[in-house]
CSV table of C-alpha atoms and ligand atoms in Angstrom, one decimal:
chain,number,residue,atom,x,y,z
R,202,MET,CA,26.8,-13.5,-12.4
R,203,ASN,CA,25.7,-17.4,-13.6
R,204,SER,CA,23.6,-18.0,-15.9
R,205,SER,CA,20.7,-18.2,-13.9
R,206,ASP,CA,21.0,-15.2,-12.5
R,207,ALA,CA,21.6,-13.1,-15.5
R,208,LYS,CA,18.3,-14.5,-16.4
R,209,LEU,CA,16.3,-13.4,-13.6
R,210,SER,CA,17.4,-9.8,-13.5
R,211,LEU,CA,16.9,-9.5,-16.9
R,212,VAL,CA,12.9,-8.2,-17.3
R,213,ALA,CA,13.3,-7.1,-20.3
R,214,ASP,CA,16.5,-6.9,-23.6
R,215,GLY,CA,19.1,-3.9,-22.3
R,216,LEU,CA,16.9,-3.9,-18.9
R,217,TYR,CA,17.9,-5.2,-16.0
R,218,ARG,CA,16.1,-5.6,-11.8
R,219,LEU,CA,18.3,-5.6,-9.1
R,220,SER,CA,16.8,-6.4,-5.9
R,221,ALA,CA,17.6,-6.8,-2.2
R,222,ASN,CA,14.8,-8.2,0.0
R,223,VAL,CA,14.3,-6.3,3.2
R,224,ARG,CA,12.6,-8.1,6.7
R,225,ASP,CA,12.4,-7.5,10.3
R,226,ILE,CA,11.7,-3.7,9.9
R,227,LEU,CA,9.3,-1.6,10.7
R,228,PHE,CA,7.7,0.1,6.9
R,229,GLU,CA,8.2,3.2,7.0
R,230,GLY,CA,7.9,2.8,11.1
R,231,ILE,CA,4.9,1.9,11.7
R,232,TRP,CA,4.1,-1.4,9.1
R,233,PRO,CA,4.8,-5.2,10.4
R,234,ILE,CA,5.7,-6.7,7.4
R,235,PRO,CA,5.7,-10.7,8.5
R,236,ASN,CA,6.6,-11.3,4.7
R,237,GLY,CA,9.2,-9.2,4.5
R,238,VAL,CA,9.8,-6.6,0.8
R,239,ALA,CA,11.6,-6.6,-2.2
R,240,MET,CA,13.2,-3.1,-3.2
R,241,ASN,CA,13.8,-3.4,-6.4
R,242,SER,CA,15.5,-1.3,-8.6
R,243,TYR,CA,16.0,-1.1,-12.4
R,244,VAL,CA,19.3,-0.3,-15.1
R,245,VAL,CA,18.9,0.7,-18.5
R,246,LYS,CA,21.5,0.4,-21.2
R,247,GLY,CA,21.0,2.5,-24.0
R,248,ARG,CA,24.9,3.8,-25.5
R,249,LYS,CA,24.8,5.6,-21.5
R,250,VAL,CA,23.3,3.8,-18.5
R,251,ALA,CA,20.9,5.1,-16.4
R,252,ILE,CA,19.3,3.5,-13.3
R,253,VAL,CA,16.0,3.8,-11.9
R,254,ASP,CA,14.7,3.8,-8.1
R,255,GLY,CA,17.8,3.6,-5.7
R,256,VAL,CA,17.0,1.6,-2.4
R,257,CYS,CA,16.9,2.5,0.9
R,258,GLY,CA,19.6,2.5,2.9
R,259,TRP,CA,19.3,0.1,5.7
R,260,ASP,CA,22.3,-1.6,6.3
R,261,GLY,CA,23.4,-4.1,3.8
R,262,VAL,CA,21.6,-3.4,1.2
R,263,PRO,CA,23.0,-0.9,-0.6
R,264,ASP,CA,26.3,-2.8,-0.7
R,265,THR,CA,24.0,-5.7,-2.1
R,266,LEU,CA,22.7,-3.6,-4.8
R,267,PHE,CA,27.1,-2.7,-5.7
R,268,ALA,CA,27.7,-6.7,-5.9
R,269,GLN,CA,24.8,-7.5,-7.9
R,270,LEU,CA,25.9,-4.6,-10.1
R,271,GLY,CA,29.5,-5.7,-10.5
R,272,ARG,CA,28.0,-9.0,-10.8
R,273,MET,CA,26.7,-8.0,-14.0
R,274,GLY,CA,29.4,-6.2,-15.8
R,275,ILE,CA,28.4,-3.1,-14.6
R,276,ALA,CA,30.7,-0.7,-12.7
R,277,LEU,CA,29.5,1.8,-11.1
R,278,GLU,CA,31.5,4.5,-13.4
R,279,ASP,CA,29.4,3.1,-16.1
R,280,ILE,CA,26.2,5.0,-14.6
R,281,ASP,CA,25.3,8.0,-16.8
R,282,TYR,CA,22.1,8.9,-14.9
R,283,VAL,CA,20.2,8.0,-11.9
R,284,VAL,CA,17.0,8.7,-11.9
R,285,VAL,CA,14.7,9.2,-8.9
R,286,ASN,CA,10.9,8.9,-9.1
R,287,HIS,CA,10.6,9.0,-5.7
R,288,VAL,CA,12.5,10.7,-2.6
R,289,GLU,CA,11.3,8.3,0.0
R,290,PRO,CA,14.0,6.9,1.9
R,291,ASP,CA,12.8,3.4,1.2
R,292,HIS,CA,14.5,4.4,-2.5
R,293,SER,CA,16.9,7.3,-2.1
R,294,GLY,CA,18.4,6.4,0.8
R,295,TRP,CA,21.8,4.8,-0.8
R,296,LEU,CA,22.1,8.0,-2.4
R,297,GLU,CA,24.6,9.4,0.1
R,298,SER,CA,26.6,6.2,-0.9
R,299,PHE,CA,25.9,5.6,-4.2
R,300,CYS,CA,27.5,9.2,-4.7
R,301,ARG,CA,30.0,8.5,-2.8
R,302,VAL,CA,31.8,5.6,-4.5
R,303,ARG,CA,30.9,7.1,-7.6
R,304,GLY,CA,31.8,10.7,-7.6
R,305,ASP,CA,31.5,13.4,-10.3
R,306,GLY,CA,30.8,12.5,-13.7
R,307,PHE,CA,26.8,11.3,-13.6
R,308,SER,CA,23.7,13.2,-13.5
R,309,VAL,CA,20.5,12.9,-11.3
R,310,VAL,CA,17.5,13.5,-12.9
R,311,ALA,CA,14.5,13.7,-11.3
R,312,SER,CA,10.8,16.2,-11.6
R,313,GLU,CA,10.8,19.9,-9.2
R,314,LYS,CA,9.5,19.0,-6.3
R,315,ALA,CA,12.1,16.1,-5.9
R,316,ALA,CA,14.9,18.8,-6.0
R,317,ALA,CA,14.1,20.2,-3.5
R,318,LEU,CA,14.0,16.9,-1.4
R,319,LEU,CA,17.0,15.8,-2.4
R,320,GLU,CA,18.5,18.6,-0.7
R,321,ALA,CA,16.5,18.5,2.9
R,322,PHE,CA,17.5,14.9,2.9
R,323,TYR,CA,20.6,14.6,1.6
R,324,GLY,CA,22.4,18.2,0.2
R,325,ILE,CA,22.3,17.9,-2.8
R,326,ASP,CA,22.0,21.5,-4.9
R,327,PRO,CA,19.0,21.3,-6.5
R,328,ALA,CA,21.0,23.6,-9.7
R,329,THR,CA,22.7,20.5,-10.5
R,330,VAL,CA,19.1,18.0,-10.9
R,331,ARG,CA,18.3,17.6,-14.8
R,332,VAL,CA,14.7,18.4,-13.6
R,333,VAL,CA,12.1,16.5,-15.6
R,334,ARG,CA,8.5,17.3,-16.7
R,335,ASP,CA,5.6,16.2,-17.6
R,336,GLY,CA,6.5,13.6,-21.4
R,337,ASP,CA,9.8,15.3,-20.6
R,338,SER,CA,12.6,12.4,-22.3
R,339,LEU,CA,16.0,11.1,-21.2
R,340,ASP,CA,18.4,9.9,-24.5
R,341,LEU,CA,20.7,7.1,-23.6
R,342,GLY,CA,21.9,6.7,-27.1
R,343,GLY,CA,19.4,4.7,-28.7
R,344,ARG,CA,17.0,4.1,-26.1
R,345,VAL,CA,15.0,6.6,-24.9
R,346,LEU,CA,13.2,7.3,-21.7
R,347,ARG,CA,9.8,9.5,-21.0
R,348,PHE,CA,8.3,10.9,-18.0
R,349,VAL,CA,5.1,10.7,-16.5
R,350,GLU,CA,4.6,13.4,-13.6
R,351,ILE,CA,1.8,10.5,-11.2
R,352,PRO,CA,1.9,13.2,-8.2
R,353,ASN,CA,0.6,12.5,-4.6
R,354,VAL,CA,1.4,8.6,-4.9
R,355,HIS,CA,2.0,9.3,-2.7
R,356,TRP,CA,4.2,11.7,-2.8
R,357,PRO,CA,3.7,14.8,-4.8
R,358,GLU,CA,6.6,14.5,-6.3
R,359,THR,CA,6.6,11.4,-7.9
R,360,ILE,CA,7.3,10.4,-11.6
R,361,ALA,CA,6.7,7.5,-13.3
R,362,THR,CA,9.4,6.4,-15.6
R,363,PHE,CA,8.7,5.0,-19.5
R,364,ASP,CA,11.0,2.8,-21.5
R,365,GLU,CA,10.3,3.5,-24.7
R,366,ALA,CA,12.2,0.4,-26.5
R,367,THR,CA,10.5,-2.4,-24.2
R,368,GLY,CA,6.9,-1.1,-22.9
R,369,THR,CA,8.3,-1.1,-19.6
R,370,LEU,CA,7.0,1.4,-16.8
R,371,LEU,CA,9.4,1.8,-14.2
R,372,SER,CA,6.4,3.2,-11.8
R,373,CYS,CA,8.4,2.5,-7.7
R,374,ASP,CA,5.8,3.0,-5.1
R,375,ALA,CA,2.3,2.1,-7.5
R,376,PHE,CA,1.0,-1.0,-8.2
R,377,GLY,CA,4.2,-2.1,-5.6
R,378,SER,CA,3.2,-4.7,-2.9
R,379,PHE,CA,5.0,-6.6,0.3
R,380,GLY,CA,6.2,-9.6,0.6
R,381,ALA,CA,9.5,-11.0,-0.3
R,382,ILE,CA,10.7,-12.4,-3.0
R,383,GLY,CA,12.6,-15.8,-3.9
R,384,ASP,CA,13.7,-17.2,-7.5
R,385,ALA,CA,10.6,-16.2,-9.6
R,386,PRO,CA,10.3,-12.0,-9.4
R,387,TYR,CA,7.9,-12.2,-12.6
R,388,ASP,CA,4.6,-13.4,-12.7
R,389,ASP,CA,5.2,-15.0,-16.1
R,390,LEU,CA,7.3,-17.5,-13.4
R,391,LEU,CA,5.0,-17.8,-10.8
R,392,GLY,CA,1.6,-20.0,-10.4
R,393,PRO,CA,-1.7,-19.5,-9.2
R,394,GLU,CA,-1.3,-19.2,-5.6
R,395,GLU,CA,1.6,-17.3,-5.7
R,396,ILE,CA,-0.4,-15.1,-7.8
R,397,ASP,CA,-2.1,-14.6,-5.1
R,398,PHE,CA,-0.3,-14.1,-1.9
R,399,PHE,CA,1.7,-10.9,-4.2
R,400,GLU,CA,-2.2,-9.8,-4.7
R,401,SER,CA,-2.9,-10.6,-1.1
R,402,GLU,CA,0.3,-8.4,0.3
R,403,ALA,CA,-0.5,-5.9,-2.5
R,404,LEU,CA,-3.9,-4.7,-1.2
R,405,ARG,CA,-2.0,-5.3,2.4
R,406,TYR,CA,1.0,-2.7,0.9
R,407,TYR,CA,-1.9,-0.1,-1.1
R,408,ALA,CA,-3.6,0.3,2.6
R,409,ASN,CA,-1.0,0.8,5.0
R,410,ILE,CA,0.9,3.3,2.3
R,411,VAL,CA,-1.0,4.2,-0.4
R,412,ALA,CA,-4.6,4.3,0.4
R,413,THR,CA,-5.0,7.7,2.0
R,414,PHE,CA,-4.1,9.1,-1.9
R,415,SER,CA,-6.5,6.9,-3.7
R,416,SER,CA,-8.0,9.9,-6.3
R,417,ALA,CA,-4.4,10.5,-6.9
R,418,ALA,CA,-4.2,6.8,-7.4
R,419,ALA,CA,-6.9,6.7,-9.5
R,420,LYS,CA,-6.2,9.7,-11.2
R,421,ALA,CA,-2.4,8.5,-11.9
R,422,ILE,CA,-3.6,5.1,-13.9
R,423,ALA,CA,-6.2,7.4,-16.2
R,424,LYS,CA,-3.5,8.5,-17.1
R,425,ILE,CA,-0.3,6.3,-17.9
R,426,ASP,CA,-3.6,4.5,-19.5
R,427,SER,CA,-4.2,7.7,-21.8
R,428,LEU,CA,-0.2,8.7,-22.4
R,429,LEU,CA,1.1,5.1,-22.7
R,430,GLY,CA,-2.2,2.9,-23.7
R,431,ASP,CA,-1.7,-0.5,-25.6
R,432,ARG,CA,2.3,0.4,-25.9
R,433,LEU,CA,2.5,-0.7,-21.8
R,434,LYS,CA,3.8,-3.8,-21.9
R,435,ILE,CA,5.7,-4.7,-18.9
R,436,VAL,CA,5.1,-2.9,-15.1
R,437,ALA,CA,8.5,-2.7,-12.7
R,438,PRO,CA,7.8,-1.1,-9.3
R,439,GLY,CA,9.9,-0.9,-6.5
R,440,HIS,CA,8.5,-3.0,-4.7
R,441,GLY,CA,7.0,-6.5,-5.2
R,442,ILE,CA,7.8,-9.5,-8.7
R,443,VAL,CA,7.8,-7.8,-12.1
R,444,TRP,CA,4.5,-8.0,-14.3
R,445,ARG,CA,5.7,-9.1,-17.8
R,446,ALA,CA,2.3,-11.8,-18.7
R,447,ARG,CA,-0.3,-9.9,-17.8
R,448,PRO,CA,0.7,-6.2,-17.0
R,449,ARG,CA,-3.1,-5.2,-16.5
R,450,LYS,CA,-3.9,-6.8,-13.4
R,451,ILE,CA,-1.7,-5.0,-10.8
R,452,ILE,CA,-3.0,-2.3,-12.6
R,453,ASP,CA,-6.5,-3.2,-12.2
R,454,ASP,CA,-6.5,-4.3,-9.1
R,455,TYR,CA,-5.0,-1.2,-8.1
R,456,ALA,CA,-7.8,1.2,-9.2
R,457,ARG,CA,-10.0,-1.4,-7.6
R,458,TYR,CA,-8.4,-1.1,-4.2
R,459,ALA,CA,-8.7,3.3,-5.8
R,460,SER,CA,-12.7,2.4,-5.8
R,461,TRP,CA,-13.4,0.8,-2.5
R,462,GLN,CA,-12.2,4.1,-0.6
R,463,LYS,CA,-15.3,5.8,-0.9
R,464,GLY,CA,-17.4,2.7,-1.4
R,465,PRO,CA,-19.1,-0.1,-1.9
R,466,ALA,CA,-15.8,-2.8,-1.6
R,467,GLU,CA,-16.4,-6.2,-1.4
R,468,ARG,CA,-18.4,-8.8,0.2
R,469,CYS,CA,-16.6,-8.5,3.5
R,470,VAL,CA,-17.6,-6.8,6.8
R,471,THR,CA,-14.7,-6.7,8.9
R,472,VAL,CA,-15.5,-7.4,13.0
R,473,LEU,CA,-13.2,-5.7,15.3
R,474,TRP,CA,-14.4,-6.2,18.9
R,475,GLY,CA,-12.1,-5.6,22.5
R,476,SER,CA,-12.9,-7.0,25.4
R,477,MET,CA,-12.2,-6.2,29.6
R,478,TYR,CA,-14.1,-9.0,31.4
R,479,GLY,CA,-15.6,-10.8,28.3
R,480,ASN,CA,-19.1,-8.7,28.7
R,481,THR,CA,-18.6,-6.8,25.0
R,482,GLU,CA,-17.1,-10.7,23.6
R,483,ALA,CA,-19.7,-12.6,25.0
R,484,ALA,CA,-21.6,-10.8,22.5
R,485,LEU,CA,-19.5,-11.6,19.7
R,486,PRO,CA,-21.0,-14.9,18.3
R,487,ALA,CA,-24.7,-13.6,17.6
R,488,ALA,CA,-23.1,-10.6,15.3
R,489,LEU,CA,-21.2,-13.2,14.0
R,490,GLU,CA,-23.6,-15.8,13.7
R,491,ALA,CA,-26.0,-13.4,12.1
R,492,LEU,CA,-23.3,-12.0,9.6
R,493,ARG,CA,-22.3,-15.3,8.0
R,494,GLY,CA,-26.0,-16.7,8.0
R,495,SER,CA,-26.0,-13.3,5.4
R,496,GLY,CA,-23.7,-14.9,3.4
R,497,VAL,CA,-21.4,-12.1,3.5
R,498,GLU,CA,-17.4,-12.6,4.2
R,499,THR,CA,-16.7,-11.6,7.6
R,500,ARG,CA,-12.9,-11.0,8.8
R,501,VAL,CA,-12.5,-10.7,12.7
R,502,HIS,CA,-9.7,-8.8,14.6
R,503,ARG,CA,-8.9,-8.4,18.3
R,504,VAL,CA,-8.3,-5.1,19.2
R,505,PRO,CA,-5.5,-4.5,20.4
R,506,GLU,CA,-4.4,-7.9,19.8
R,507,THR,CA,-4.5,-6.8,15.7
R,508,HIS,CA,-2.0,-4.8,14.5
R,509,ILE,CA,-3.3,-2.0,13.1
R,510,GLY,CA,-1.8,-2.6,9.1
R,511,ASP,CA,-3.4,-5.6,9.3
R,512,ILE,CA,-6.9,-4.5,10.6
R,513,LEU,CA,-6.4,-1.6,7.6
R,514,ALA,CA,-6.3,-4.7,4.5
R,515,SER,CA,-9.3,-5.8,6.1
R,516,ALA,CA,-11.4,-2.5,6.4
R,517,TRP,CA,-10.0,-1.7,3.2
R,518,LYS,CA,-11.8,-4.7,1.4
R,519,SER,CA,-15.4,-4.1,3.4
R,520,THR,CA,-17.9,-2.4,2.7
R,521,GLY,CA,-19.5,-2.5,6.6
R,522,ILE,CA,-17.7,-2.9,9.9
R,523,VAL,CA,-18.7,-3.9,12.8
R,524,LEU,CA,-17.4,-2.5,15.8
R,525,ALA,CA,-17.8,-4.1,20.0
R,526,MET,CA,-16.4,-2.6,22.6
R,527,PRO,CA,-17.0,-1.3,25.5
R,528,THR,CA,-16.6,2.3,27.5
R,529,TYR,CA,-14.0,2.4,29.0
R,530,GLU,CA,-13.2,5.5,31.7
R,531,TYR,CA,-16.6,7.6,29.8
R,532,LYS,CA,-15.2,7.1,26.5
R,533,MET,CA,-14.2,4.5,24.2
R,534,PHE,CA,-12.4,1.4,24.5
R,535,PRO,CA,-9.4,3.4,24.5
R,536,PRO,CA,-7.0,1.3,21.8
R,537,MET,CA,-9.9,1.3,19.5
R,538,ALA,CA,-10.6,4.7,19.6
R,539,ALA,CA,-6.5,4.8,17.8
R,540,VAL,CA,-8.0,2.1,15.6
R,541,LEU,CA,-11.0,4.3,13.8
R,542,ASP,CA,-8.4,7.2,14.2
R,543,GLU,CA,-6.4,5.4,12.1
R,544,LEU,CA,-9.1,4.4,9.7
R,545,GLY,CA,-10.4,8.0,9.5
R,546,ARG,CA,-6.5,9.2,8.6
R,547,LYS,CA,-6.9,6.4,5.9
R,548,ARG,CA,-9.7,8.0,4.6
R,549,VAL,CA,-11.9,4.3,5.1
R,550,GLN,CA,-15.2,6.6,3.8
R,551,ASN,CA,-19.0,5.1,3.5
R,552,ARG,CA,-18.5,2.7,5.3
R,553,LEU,CA,-22.2,0.6,6.5
R,554,ALA,CA,-21.5,0.0,10.2
R,555,PHE,CA,-22.6,-1.0,13.4
R,556,ARG,CA,-21.6,-0.9,16.7
R,557,PHE,CA,-22.5,-2.5,20.2
R,558,GLY,CA,-20.4,-3.1,23.3
R,559,SER,CA,-21.0,-3.4,27.6
R,560,PHE,CA,-21.0,-0.4,30.0
R,561,GLY,CA,-21.0,-0.4,33.5
R,562,TRP,CA,-21.2,2.7,35.8
R,563,SER,CA,-21.7,5.1,32.6
R,564,GLY,CA,-21.9,5.3,28.5
R,565,GLY,CA,-19.5,6.9,26.7
R,566,ALA,CA,-18.3,4.8,24.0
R,567,GLN,CA,-21.0,6.0,21.5
R,568,ALA,CA,-20.3,9.6,21.9
R,569,GLU,CA,-16.5,9.1,21.3
R,570,LEU,CA,-17.3,7.5,18.3
R,571,GLU,CA,-19.3,10.3,16.6
R,572,GLU,CA,-16.9,12.1,17.6
R,573,ILE,CA,-14.3,10.4,15.3
R,574,VAL,CA,-16.6,9.6,12.4
R,575,ALA,CA,-17.2,13.5,12.0
R,576,ARG,CA,-13.5,14.4,12.8
R,577,HIS,CA,-11.9,12.8,9.6
R,578,LYS,CA,-15.4,13.2,7.3
R,579,MET,CA,-15.7,9.4,7.7
R,580,GLY,CA,-19.2,9.4,6.3
R,581,TRP,CA,-19.9,6.3,7.6
R,582,SER,CA,-23.8,4.9,8.4
R,583,PHE,CA,-24.3,2.9,11.2
R,584,LEU,CA,-27.5,0.5,11.9
R,585,GLU,CA,-28.7,1.7,15.7
R,586,GLY,CA,-26.5,0.6,18.1
R,587,VAL,CA,-26.8,-2.1,21.4
R,588,GLU,CA,-25.4,-0.6,24.7
R,589,PHE,CA,-25.9,-3.0,28.2
R,590,LYS,CA,-24.6,-1.9,31.2
R,591,GLY,CA,-22.5,-5.4,32.1
R,592,ARG,CA,-23.7,-8.7,30.7
R,593,PRO,CA,-26.0,-8.9,27.5
R,594,ARG,CA,-29.1,-10.2,28.4
R,595,ALA,CA,-31.3,-12.3,25.4
R,596,GLU,CA,-33.0,-8.9,24.2
R,597,HIS,CA,-29.7,-7.9,23.8
R,598,LEU,CA,-28.5,-11.0,22.3
R,599,ALA,CA,-31.4,-11.0,19.4
R,600,ALA,CA,-30.8,-7.2,18.6
R,601,ILE,CA,-27.3,-7.8,18.2
R,602,GLY,CA,-28.8,-11.0,15.9
R,603,GLU,CA,-31.4,-8.6,14.1
R,604,ARG,CA,-29.1,-5.8,13.1
R,605,SER,CA,-26.1,-7.5,12.0
R,606,ALA,CA,-28.0,-9.9,9.9
R,607,GLU,CA,-29.5,-6.7,8.4
R,608,LEU,CA,-25.7,-5.1,7.5
R,609,GLY,CA,-25.4,-8.3,5.5
R,610,ARG,CA,-28.3,-7.4,3.8
R,611,ARG,CA,-27.2,-4.1,3.3
R,612,VAL,CA,-23.4,-4.7,2.3
R,613,LEU,CA,-25.2,-7.3,-0.5
R,614,GLU,CA,-27.2,-4.8,-2.0
R,615,ALA,CA,-24.3,-1.9,-1.6
R,616,VAL,CA,-22.6,-4.5,-3.5
R,617,ASN,CA,-24.9,-5.0,-6.6
R,618,GLY,CA,-25.9,-2.1,-7.2
R,619,ARG,CA,-22.8,-1.0,-7.9
N,269,FEO,FE1,8.3,3.1,-1.7
N,269,FEO,FE2,6.6,5.5,-0.6
N,269,FEO,O1,8.8,4.9,-1.2
């Protein structure tokens, strides 16, 4: 390893980062990652050596990390402990190849629930796992790792690992982001535009991966603050950059994202629209002009052209939602129904909302909309909708403009009154 690589792998004294970028996959088999994602793993060296947060078993990734270890002068036989913060295979998928290459002579360290999952996923005998609970420690010889249970961020077995010597929290998915990493894996090496990029990627990661479990995320943050306080100096997640200069930034960002689940969120309105023959689309400018005139930021996504992963990030940040879609075969325009169902599953709750759209021989979209919102207990507060047969006429456009302006006003009131 040259001196530049060595410097970039060194997070803090005796703590090293291994990382591989992954692109051209759907994360969790669902979510596009147009900017890739970094898979991070960490090596902590006392007299004994632990590797914390594994990586995925995707083609080439374990080999990439094994090679990085080799370049750092760490032989696999040097590793005494593998700490599994989280069993989802993007972090644990290399265990089989690691076990095969490493052989005996090391211990897996994980929570009790993780031990059961490791057996189910990889056939690892739970009796061989060193089970740790809240506050337990692992003495590496002159260096101590301490464990914090953060269940349901976003799986039930999840823990975070705190390196007491450097004040580094190895947090796995918590405080993670999408976005591949170049030559600068630390916030102290990045400019404002690059930090903005990772903030945006963190929001999309949060909305896609963590959002459903926002209550658990908020509890985890409160627990970490209470247990670690000022001792926390660095946040080193399993995805994304390491926060050395401003660890508080990513923690505060995550706390804000978690608070948005139940609204209000930001001064944003997400406009989701779909149209079969242009009739619903013809009413869209009236809504957009009124919303923008009210002073809110608008985020406009056509359905089904926009992937739900992007829509989720937008809706998560928005206090208001406009749904513009026609009736289709007595029900809601099907791709919009799918989007709304996913927003419900992710618990995008308590939004201010407004719906308009066209119908032909019969309505029906409104009834399905109400059914989905009720089924997921979304708690959205709707202004009176506007439906029109065929093309929108002047009175429809006027009503859509008035209601959109009203939605914008209410969004600002909700955000300002928070
Ligand atoms: Fe990055 Fe839940 O795995």
